[in-house]
PDB file of C-alpha atoms in Angstrom:
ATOM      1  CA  UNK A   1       0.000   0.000   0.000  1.00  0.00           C
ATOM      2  CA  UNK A   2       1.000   2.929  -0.361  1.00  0.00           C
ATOM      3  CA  UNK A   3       0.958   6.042   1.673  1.00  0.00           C
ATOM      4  CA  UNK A   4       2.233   8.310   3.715  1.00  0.00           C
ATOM      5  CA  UNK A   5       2.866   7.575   7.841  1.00  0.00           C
ATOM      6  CA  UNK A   6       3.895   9.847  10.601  1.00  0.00           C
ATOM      7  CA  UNK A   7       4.503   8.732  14.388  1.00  0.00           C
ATOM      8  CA  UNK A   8       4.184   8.711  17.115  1.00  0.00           C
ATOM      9  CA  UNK A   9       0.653   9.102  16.567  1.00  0.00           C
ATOM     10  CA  UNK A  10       0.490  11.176  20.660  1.00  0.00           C
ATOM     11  CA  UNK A  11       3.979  12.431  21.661  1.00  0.00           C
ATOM     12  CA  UNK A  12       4.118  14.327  24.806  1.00  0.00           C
ATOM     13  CA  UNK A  13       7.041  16.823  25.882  1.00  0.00           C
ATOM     14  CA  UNK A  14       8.750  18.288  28.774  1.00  0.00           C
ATOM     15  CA  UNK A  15       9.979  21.510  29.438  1.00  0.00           C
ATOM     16  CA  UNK A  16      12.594  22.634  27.179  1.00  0.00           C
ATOM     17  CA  UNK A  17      13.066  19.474  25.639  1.00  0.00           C
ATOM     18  CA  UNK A  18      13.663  18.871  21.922  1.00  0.00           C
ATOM     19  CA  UNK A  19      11.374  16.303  20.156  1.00  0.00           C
ATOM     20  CA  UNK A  20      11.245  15.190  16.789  1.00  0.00           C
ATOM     21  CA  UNK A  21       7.882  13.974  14.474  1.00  0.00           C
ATOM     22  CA  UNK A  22       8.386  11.350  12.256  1.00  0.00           C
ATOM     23  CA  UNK A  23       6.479  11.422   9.077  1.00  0.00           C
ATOM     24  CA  UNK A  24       7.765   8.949   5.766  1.00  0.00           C
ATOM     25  CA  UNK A  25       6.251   8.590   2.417  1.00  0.00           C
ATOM     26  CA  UNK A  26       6.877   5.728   0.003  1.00  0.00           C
ATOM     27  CA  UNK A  27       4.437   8.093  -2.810  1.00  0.00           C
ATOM     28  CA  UNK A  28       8.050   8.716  -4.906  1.00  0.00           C
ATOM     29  CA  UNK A  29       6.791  11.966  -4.139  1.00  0.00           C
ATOM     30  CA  UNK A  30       9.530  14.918  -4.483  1.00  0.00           C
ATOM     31  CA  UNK A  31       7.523  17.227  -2.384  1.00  0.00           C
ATOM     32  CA  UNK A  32       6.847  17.816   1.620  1.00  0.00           C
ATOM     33  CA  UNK A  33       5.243  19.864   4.069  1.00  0.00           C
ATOM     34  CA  UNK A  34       4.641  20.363   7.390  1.00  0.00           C
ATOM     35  CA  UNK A  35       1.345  21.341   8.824  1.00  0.00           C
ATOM     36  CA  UNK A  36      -0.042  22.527  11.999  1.00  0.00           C
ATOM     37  CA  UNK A  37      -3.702  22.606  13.184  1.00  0.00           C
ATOM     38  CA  UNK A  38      -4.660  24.160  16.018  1.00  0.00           C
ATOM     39  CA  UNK A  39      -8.215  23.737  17.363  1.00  0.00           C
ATOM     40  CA  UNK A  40     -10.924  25.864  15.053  1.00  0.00           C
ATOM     41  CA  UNK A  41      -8.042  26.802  13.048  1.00  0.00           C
ATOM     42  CA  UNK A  42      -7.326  25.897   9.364  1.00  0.00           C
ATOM     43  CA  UNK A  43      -3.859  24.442   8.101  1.00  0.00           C
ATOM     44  CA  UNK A  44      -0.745  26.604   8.674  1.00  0.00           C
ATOM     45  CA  UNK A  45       1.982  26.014   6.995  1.00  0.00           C
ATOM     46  CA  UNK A  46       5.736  24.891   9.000  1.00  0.00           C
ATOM     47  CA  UNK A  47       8.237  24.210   6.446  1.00  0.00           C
ATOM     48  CA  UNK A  48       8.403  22.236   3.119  1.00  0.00           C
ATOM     49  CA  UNK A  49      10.316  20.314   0.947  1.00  0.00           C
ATOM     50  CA  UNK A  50      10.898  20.422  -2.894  1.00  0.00           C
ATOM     51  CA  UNK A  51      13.802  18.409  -3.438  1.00  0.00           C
ATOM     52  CA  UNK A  52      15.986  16.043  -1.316  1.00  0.00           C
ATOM     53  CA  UNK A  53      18.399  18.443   0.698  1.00  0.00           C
ATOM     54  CA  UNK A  54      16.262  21.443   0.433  1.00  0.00           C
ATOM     55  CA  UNK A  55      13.571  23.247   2.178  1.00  0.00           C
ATOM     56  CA  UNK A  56      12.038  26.483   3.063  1.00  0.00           C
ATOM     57  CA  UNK A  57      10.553  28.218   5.717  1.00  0.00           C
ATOM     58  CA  UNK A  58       6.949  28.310   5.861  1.00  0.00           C
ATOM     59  CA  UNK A  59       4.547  31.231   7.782  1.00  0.00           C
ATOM     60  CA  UNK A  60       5.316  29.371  11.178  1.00  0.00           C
ATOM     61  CA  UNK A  61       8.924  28.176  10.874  1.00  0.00           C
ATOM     62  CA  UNK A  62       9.978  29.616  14.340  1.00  0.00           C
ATOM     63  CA  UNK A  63      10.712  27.282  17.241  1.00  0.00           C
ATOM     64  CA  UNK A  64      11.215  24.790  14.446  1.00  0.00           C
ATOM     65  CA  UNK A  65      13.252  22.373  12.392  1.00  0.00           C
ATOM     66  CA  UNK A  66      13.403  19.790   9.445  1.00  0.00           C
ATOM     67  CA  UNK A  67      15.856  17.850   7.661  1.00  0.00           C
ATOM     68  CA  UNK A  68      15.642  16.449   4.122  1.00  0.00           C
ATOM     69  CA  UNK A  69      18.286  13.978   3.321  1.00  0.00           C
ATOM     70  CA  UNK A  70      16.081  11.258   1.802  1.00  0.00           C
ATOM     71  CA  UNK A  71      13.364  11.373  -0.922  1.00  0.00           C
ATOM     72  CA  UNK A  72      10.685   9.833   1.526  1.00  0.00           C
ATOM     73  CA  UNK A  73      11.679  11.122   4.706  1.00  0.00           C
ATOM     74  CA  UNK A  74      10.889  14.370   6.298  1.00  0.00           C
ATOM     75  CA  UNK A  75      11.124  14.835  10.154  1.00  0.00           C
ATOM     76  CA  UNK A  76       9.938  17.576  12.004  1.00  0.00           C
ATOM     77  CA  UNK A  77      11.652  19.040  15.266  1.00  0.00           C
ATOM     78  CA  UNK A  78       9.566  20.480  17.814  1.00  0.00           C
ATOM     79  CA  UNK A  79      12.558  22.893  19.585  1.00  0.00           C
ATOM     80  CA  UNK A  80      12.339  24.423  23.243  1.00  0.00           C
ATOM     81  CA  UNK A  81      12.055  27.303  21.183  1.00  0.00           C
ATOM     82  CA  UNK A  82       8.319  26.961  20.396  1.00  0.00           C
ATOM     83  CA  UNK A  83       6.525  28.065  23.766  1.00  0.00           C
ATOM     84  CA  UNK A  84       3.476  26.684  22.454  1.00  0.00           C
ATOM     85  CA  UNK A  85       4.014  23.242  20.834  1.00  0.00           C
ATOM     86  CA  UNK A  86       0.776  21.842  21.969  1.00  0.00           C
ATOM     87  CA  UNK A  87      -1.240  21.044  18.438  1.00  0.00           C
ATOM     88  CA  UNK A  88      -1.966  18.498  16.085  1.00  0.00           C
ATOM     89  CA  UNK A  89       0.696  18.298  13.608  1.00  0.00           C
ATOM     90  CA  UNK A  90       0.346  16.796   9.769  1.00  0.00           C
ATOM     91  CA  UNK A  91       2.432  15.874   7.286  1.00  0.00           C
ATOM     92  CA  UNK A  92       1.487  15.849   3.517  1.00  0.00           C
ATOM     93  CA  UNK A  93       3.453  14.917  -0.290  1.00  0.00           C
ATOM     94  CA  UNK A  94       2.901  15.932  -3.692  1.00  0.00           C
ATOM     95  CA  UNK A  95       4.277  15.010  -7.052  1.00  0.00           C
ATOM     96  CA  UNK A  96       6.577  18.223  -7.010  1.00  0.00           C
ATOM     97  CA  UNK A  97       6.665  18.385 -10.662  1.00  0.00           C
ATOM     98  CA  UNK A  98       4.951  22.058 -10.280  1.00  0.00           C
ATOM     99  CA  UNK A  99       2.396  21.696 -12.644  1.00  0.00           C
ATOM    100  CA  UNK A 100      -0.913  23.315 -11.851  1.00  0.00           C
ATOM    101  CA  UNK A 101      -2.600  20.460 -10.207  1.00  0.00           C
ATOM    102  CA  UNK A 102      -0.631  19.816  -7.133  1.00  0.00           C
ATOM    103  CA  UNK A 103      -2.315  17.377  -5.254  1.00  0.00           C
ATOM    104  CA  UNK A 104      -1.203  17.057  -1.369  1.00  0.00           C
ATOM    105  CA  UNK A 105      -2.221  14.011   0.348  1.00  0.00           C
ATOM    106  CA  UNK A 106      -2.328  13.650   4.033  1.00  0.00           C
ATOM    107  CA  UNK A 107      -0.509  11.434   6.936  1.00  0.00           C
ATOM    108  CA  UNK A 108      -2.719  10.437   9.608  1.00  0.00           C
ATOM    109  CA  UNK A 109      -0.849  13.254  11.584  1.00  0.00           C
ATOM    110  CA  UNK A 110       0.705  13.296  15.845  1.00  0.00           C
ATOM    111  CA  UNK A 111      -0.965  14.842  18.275  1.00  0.00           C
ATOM    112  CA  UNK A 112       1.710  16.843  20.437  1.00  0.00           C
ATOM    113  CA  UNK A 113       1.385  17.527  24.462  1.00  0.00           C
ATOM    114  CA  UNK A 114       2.933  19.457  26.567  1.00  0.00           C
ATOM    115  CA  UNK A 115       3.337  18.098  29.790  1.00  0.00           C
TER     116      UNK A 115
ATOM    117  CA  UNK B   1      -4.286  37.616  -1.384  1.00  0.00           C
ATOM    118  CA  UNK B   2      -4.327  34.013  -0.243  1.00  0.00           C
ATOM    119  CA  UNK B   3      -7.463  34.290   2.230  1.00  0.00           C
ATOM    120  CA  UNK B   4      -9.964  31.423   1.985  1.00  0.00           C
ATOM    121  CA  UNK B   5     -13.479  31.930   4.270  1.00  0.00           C
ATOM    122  CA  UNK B   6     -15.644  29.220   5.553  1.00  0.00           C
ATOM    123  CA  UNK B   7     -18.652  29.406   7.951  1.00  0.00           C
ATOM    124  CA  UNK B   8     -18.012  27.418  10.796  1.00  0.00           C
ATOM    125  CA  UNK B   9     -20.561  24.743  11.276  1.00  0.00           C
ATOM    126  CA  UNK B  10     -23.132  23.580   9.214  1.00  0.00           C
ATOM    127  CA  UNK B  11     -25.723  21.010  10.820  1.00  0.00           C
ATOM    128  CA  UNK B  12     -28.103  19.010   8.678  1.00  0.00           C
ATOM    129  CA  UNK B  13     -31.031  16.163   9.306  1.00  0.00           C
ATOM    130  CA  UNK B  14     -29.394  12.619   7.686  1.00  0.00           C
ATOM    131  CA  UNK B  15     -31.109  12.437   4.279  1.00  0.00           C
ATOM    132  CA  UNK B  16     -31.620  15.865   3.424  1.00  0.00           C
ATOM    133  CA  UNK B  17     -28.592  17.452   0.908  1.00  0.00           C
ATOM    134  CA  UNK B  18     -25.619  19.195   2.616  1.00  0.00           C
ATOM    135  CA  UNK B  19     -24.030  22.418   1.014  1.00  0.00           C
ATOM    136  CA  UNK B  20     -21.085  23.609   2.401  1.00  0.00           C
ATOM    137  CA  UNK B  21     -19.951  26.984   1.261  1.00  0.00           C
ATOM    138  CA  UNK B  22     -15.925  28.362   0.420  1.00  0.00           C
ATOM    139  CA  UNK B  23     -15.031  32.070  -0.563  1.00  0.00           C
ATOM    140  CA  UNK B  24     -11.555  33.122  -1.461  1.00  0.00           C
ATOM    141  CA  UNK B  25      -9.288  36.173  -2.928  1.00  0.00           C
ATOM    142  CA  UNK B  26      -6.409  34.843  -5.232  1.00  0.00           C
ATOM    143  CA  UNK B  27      -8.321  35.238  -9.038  1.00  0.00           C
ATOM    144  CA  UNK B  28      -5.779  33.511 -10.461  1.00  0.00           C
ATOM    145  CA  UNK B  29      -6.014  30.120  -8.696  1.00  0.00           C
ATOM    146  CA  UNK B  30      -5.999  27.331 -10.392  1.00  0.00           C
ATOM    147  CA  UNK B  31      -7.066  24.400  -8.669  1.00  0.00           C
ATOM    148  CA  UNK B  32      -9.305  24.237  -5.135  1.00  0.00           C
ATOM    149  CA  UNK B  33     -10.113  21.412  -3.517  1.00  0.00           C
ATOM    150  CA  UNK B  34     -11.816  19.943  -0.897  1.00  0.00           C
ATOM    151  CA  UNK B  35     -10.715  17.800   2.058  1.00  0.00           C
ATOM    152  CA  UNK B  36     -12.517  16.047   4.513  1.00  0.00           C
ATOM    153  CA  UNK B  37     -11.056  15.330   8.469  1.00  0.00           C
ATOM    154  CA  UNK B  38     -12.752  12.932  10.722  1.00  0.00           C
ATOM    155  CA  UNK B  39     -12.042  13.146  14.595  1.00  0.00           C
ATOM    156  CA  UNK B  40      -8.318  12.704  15.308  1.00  0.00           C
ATOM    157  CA  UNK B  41      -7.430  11.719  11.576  1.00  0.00           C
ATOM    158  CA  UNK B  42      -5.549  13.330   8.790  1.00  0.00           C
ATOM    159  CA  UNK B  43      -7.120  15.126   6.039  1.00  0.00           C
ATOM    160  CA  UNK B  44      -8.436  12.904   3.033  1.00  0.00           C
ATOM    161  CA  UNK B  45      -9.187  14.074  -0.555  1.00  0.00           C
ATOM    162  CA  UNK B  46     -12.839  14.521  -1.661  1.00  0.00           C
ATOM    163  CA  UNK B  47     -12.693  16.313  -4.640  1.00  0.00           C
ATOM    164  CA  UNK B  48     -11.139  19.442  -6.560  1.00  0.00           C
ATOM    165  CA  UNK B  49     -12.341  21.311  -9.590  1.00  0.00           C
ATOM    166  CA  UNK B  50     -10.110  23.380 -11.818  1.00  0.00           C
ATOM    167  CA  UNK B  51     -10.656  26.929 -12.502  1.00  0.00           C
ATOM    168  CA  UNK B  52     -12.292  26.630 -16.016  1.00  0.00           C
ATOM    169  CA  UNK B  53     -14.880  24.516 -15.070  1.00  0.00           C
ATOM    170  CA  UNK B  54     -18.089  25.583 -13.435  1.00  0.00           C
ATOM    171  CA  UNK B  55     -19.188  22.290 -12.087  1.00  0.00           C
ATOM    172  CA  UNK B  56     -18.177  18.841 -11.098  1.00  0.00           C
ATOM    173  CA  UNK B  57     -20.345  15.835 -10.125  1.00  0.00           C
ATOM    174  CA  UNK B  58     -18.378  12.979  -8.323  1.00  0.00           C
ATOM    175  CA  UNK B  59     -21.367   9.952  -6.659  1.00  0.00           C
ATOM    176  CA  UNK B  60     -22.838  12.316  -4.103  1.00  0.00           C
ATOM    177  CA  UNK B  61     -20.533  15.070  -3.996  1.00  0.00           C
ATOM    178  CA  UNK B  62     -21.495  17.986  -6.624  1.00  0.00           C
ATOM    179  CA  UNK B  63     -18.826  21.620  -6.598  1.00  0.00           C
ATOM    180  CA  UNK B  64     -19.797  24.466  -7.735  1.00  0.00           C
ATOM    181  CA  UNK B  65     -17.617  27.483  -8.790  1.00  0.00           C
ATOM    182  CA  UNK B  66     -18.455  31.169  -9.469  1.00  0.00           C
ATOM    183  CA  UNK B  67     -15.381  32.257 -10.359  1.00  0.00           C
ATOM    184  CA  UNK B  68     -17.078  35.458 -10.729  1.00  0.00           C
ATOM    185  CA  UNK B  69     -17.254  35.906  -7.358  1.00  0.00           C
ATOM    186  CA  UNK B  70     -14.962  33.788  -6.135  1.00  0.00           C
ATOM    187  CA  UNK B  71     -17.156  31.228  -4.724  1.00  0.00           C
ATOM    188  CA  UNK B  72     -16.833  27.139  -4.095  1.00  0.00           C
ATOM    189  CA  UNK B  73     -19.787  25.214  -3.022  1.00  0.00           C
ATOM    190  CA  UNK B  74     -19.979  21.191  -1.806  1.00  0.00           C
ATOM    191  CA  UNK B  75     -23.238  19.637  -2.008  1.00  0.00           C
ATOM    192  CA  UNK B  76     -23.658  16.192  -0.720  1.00  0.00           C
ATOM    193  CA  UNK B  77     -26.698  14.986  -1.549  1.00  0.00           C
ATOM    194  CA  UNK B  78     -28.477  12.373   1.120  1.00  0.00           C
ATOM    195  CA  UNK B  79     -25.914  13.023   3.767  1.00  0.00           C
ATOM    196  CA  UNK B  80     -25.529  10.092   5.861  1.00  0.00           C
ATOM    197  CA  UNK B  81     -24.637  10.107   9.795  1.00  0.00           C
ATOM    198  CA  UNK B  82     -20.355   8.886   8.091  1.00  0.00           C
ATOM    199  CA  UNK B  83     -20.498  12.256   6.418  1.00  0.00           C
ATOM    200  CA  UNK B  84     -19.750  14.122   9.961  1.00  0.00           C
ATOM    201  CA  UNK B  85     -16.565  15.250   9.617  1.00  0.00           C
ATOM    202  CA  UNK B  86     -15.008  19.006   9.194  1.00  0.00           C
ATOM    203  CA  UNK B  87     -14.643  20.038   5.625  1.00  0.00           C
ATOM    204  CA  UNK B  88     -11.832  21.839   4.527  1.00  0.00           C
ATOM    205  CA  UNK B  89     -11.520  23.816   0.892  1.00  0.00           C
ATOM    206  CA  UNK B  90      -8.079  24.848   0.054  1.00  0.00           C
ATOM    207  CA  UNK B  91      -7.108  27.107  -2.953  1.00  0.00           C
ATOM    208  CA  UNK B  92      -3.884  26.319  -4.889  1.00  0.00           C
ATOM    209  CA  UNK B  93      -1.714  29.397  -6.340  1.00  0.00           C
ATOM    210  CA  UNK B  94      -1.524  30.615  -9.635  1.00  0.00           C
ATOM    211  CA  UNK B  95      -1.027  28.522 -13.004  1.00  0.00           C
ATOM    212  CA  UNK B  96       2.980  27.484 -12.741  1.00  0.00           C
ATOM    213  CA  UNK B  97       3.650  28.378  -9.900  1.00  0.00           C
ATOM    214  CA  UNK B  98       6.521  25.787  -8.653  1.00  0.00           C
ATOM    215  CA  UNK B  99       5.313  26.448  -5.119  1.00  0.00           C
ATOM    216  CA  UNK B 100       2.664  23.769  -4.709  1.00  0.00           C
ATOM    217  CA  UNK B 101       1.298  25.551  -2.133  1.00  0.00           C
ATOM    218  CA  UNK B 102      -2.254  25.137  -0.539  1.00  0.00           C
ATOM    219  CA  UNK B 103      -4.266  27.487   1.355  1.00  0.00           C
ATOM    220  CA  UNK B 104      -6.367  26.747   3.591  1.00  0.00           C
ATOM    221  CA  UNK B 105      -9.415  27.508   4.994  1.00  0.00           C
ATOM    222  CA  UNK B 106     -10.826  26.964   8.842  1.00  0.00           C
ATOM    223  CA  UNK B 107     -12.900  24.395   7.726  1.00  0.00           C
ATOM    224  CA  UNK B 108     -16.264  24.065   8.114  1.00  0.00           C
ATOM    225  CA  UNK B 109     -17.887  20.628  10.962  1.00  0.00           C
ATOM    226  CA  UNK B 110     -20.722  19.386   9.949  1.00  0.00           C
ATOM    227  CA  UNK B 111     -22.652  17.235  12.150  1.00  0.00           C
ATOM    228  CA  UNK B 112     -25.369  15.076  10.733  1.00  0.00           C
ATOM    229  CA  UNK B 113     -28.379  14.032  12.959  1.00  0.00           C
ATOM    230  CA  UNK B 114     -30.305  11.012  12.875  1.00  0.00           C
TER     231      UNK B 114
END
């Protein structure tokens, strides 16, 4: 099958601890993102991924990082940085060939506490 | 600008049609779509429509677009209680654009009652 996966599907954190989302894709998709939903609120973007080795900020980049050093890989770190981590966090892939239809599809996404 | 408006909630008897409304600003988008979320899930893929078309039928799901006045409908016709989800309708940017980038809206949770 396949798809795209993220874990852990809950993740909790301590205070001013680092913690990283997992999110893999086996699509051959070139591109990723990094969502974050926040209750009542639509889809803000984190960072994203064009190419393997490459990314850019998105509107909410602060108190975040990623890393793109595989095709289907695309982890997200949660840094003591962010004072308010606590959110639902998804990952989506697209083709990346930057044609007009760009369709993302969705992980199942990780639902980050705070403890 | 990139802002996409939906009304909040939407609540509907089971049987009766659905229609779930979507304004936005960019004129030059080319693709919008809709997603659907069920509780604690990620979002899946209904259906998207491209700009030069003013309708789309897909089983029970009908879009609408007035690109006019900038204006997406879904209607589901005989919603059923599985249909309670939120609804999301995201606007893509303009034709070429290597960005790939969606916008969102705040989605819209419509609860269907038996």
């Amino acid at each position: 099958d396949g798809g795209i996966t993220q874990s852990p599907k809950y993740l909790f954190r301590k205070e001013g601890q680092n913690v990283t989302l997992s999110c893999e894709q086996n699509l051959n998709h070139d591109a990723m993102y990094w969502y974050r939903q926040d209750p009542g609120q639509g889809l803000r973007l984190i960072y994203y991924s064009h190419i393997v080795n490459d990314f850019q900020k998105g509107d909410i980049a602060e108190g975040y990082s990623v890393s793109r050093e595989k095709k289907e890989s695309f982890p997200l770190t949660v840094t003591s940085a962010q004072k308010n981590p606590t959110a639902f966090y998804l990952c989506a892939s697209s083709i990346g060939s930057g044609g007009a239809r760009e369709t993302q599809y969705f992980g199942p996404g990780t639902r980050l506490l705070v403890l | 600008g990139e802002d996409v408006e939906q009304s909040l909630f939407l609540s509907v008897r089971e049987g009766d049609s659905s229609v779930i409304n979507c304004t936005y600003t960019d004129s030059s988008s080319t693709y919008l779509y809709w997603y659907k979320q069920e509780p604690g899930a990620g979002l899946q893929l209904l259906t998207y429509i491209f700009s030069n078309m003013d309708m789309k039928q897909d089983q029970r799901l009908t879009v609408l677009l007035n690109k006019k006045d900038k204006h997406l409908s879904l209607r589901i016709a005989d919603t059923q209680t599985g249909d309670s989800a939120i609804y999301f309708c995201a606007d893509k940017g303009p034709r070429g654009s290597t960005l790939g980038r969606l916008y969102f809206g705040r989605g819209t949770q419509l609860t269907v009652w038996p």
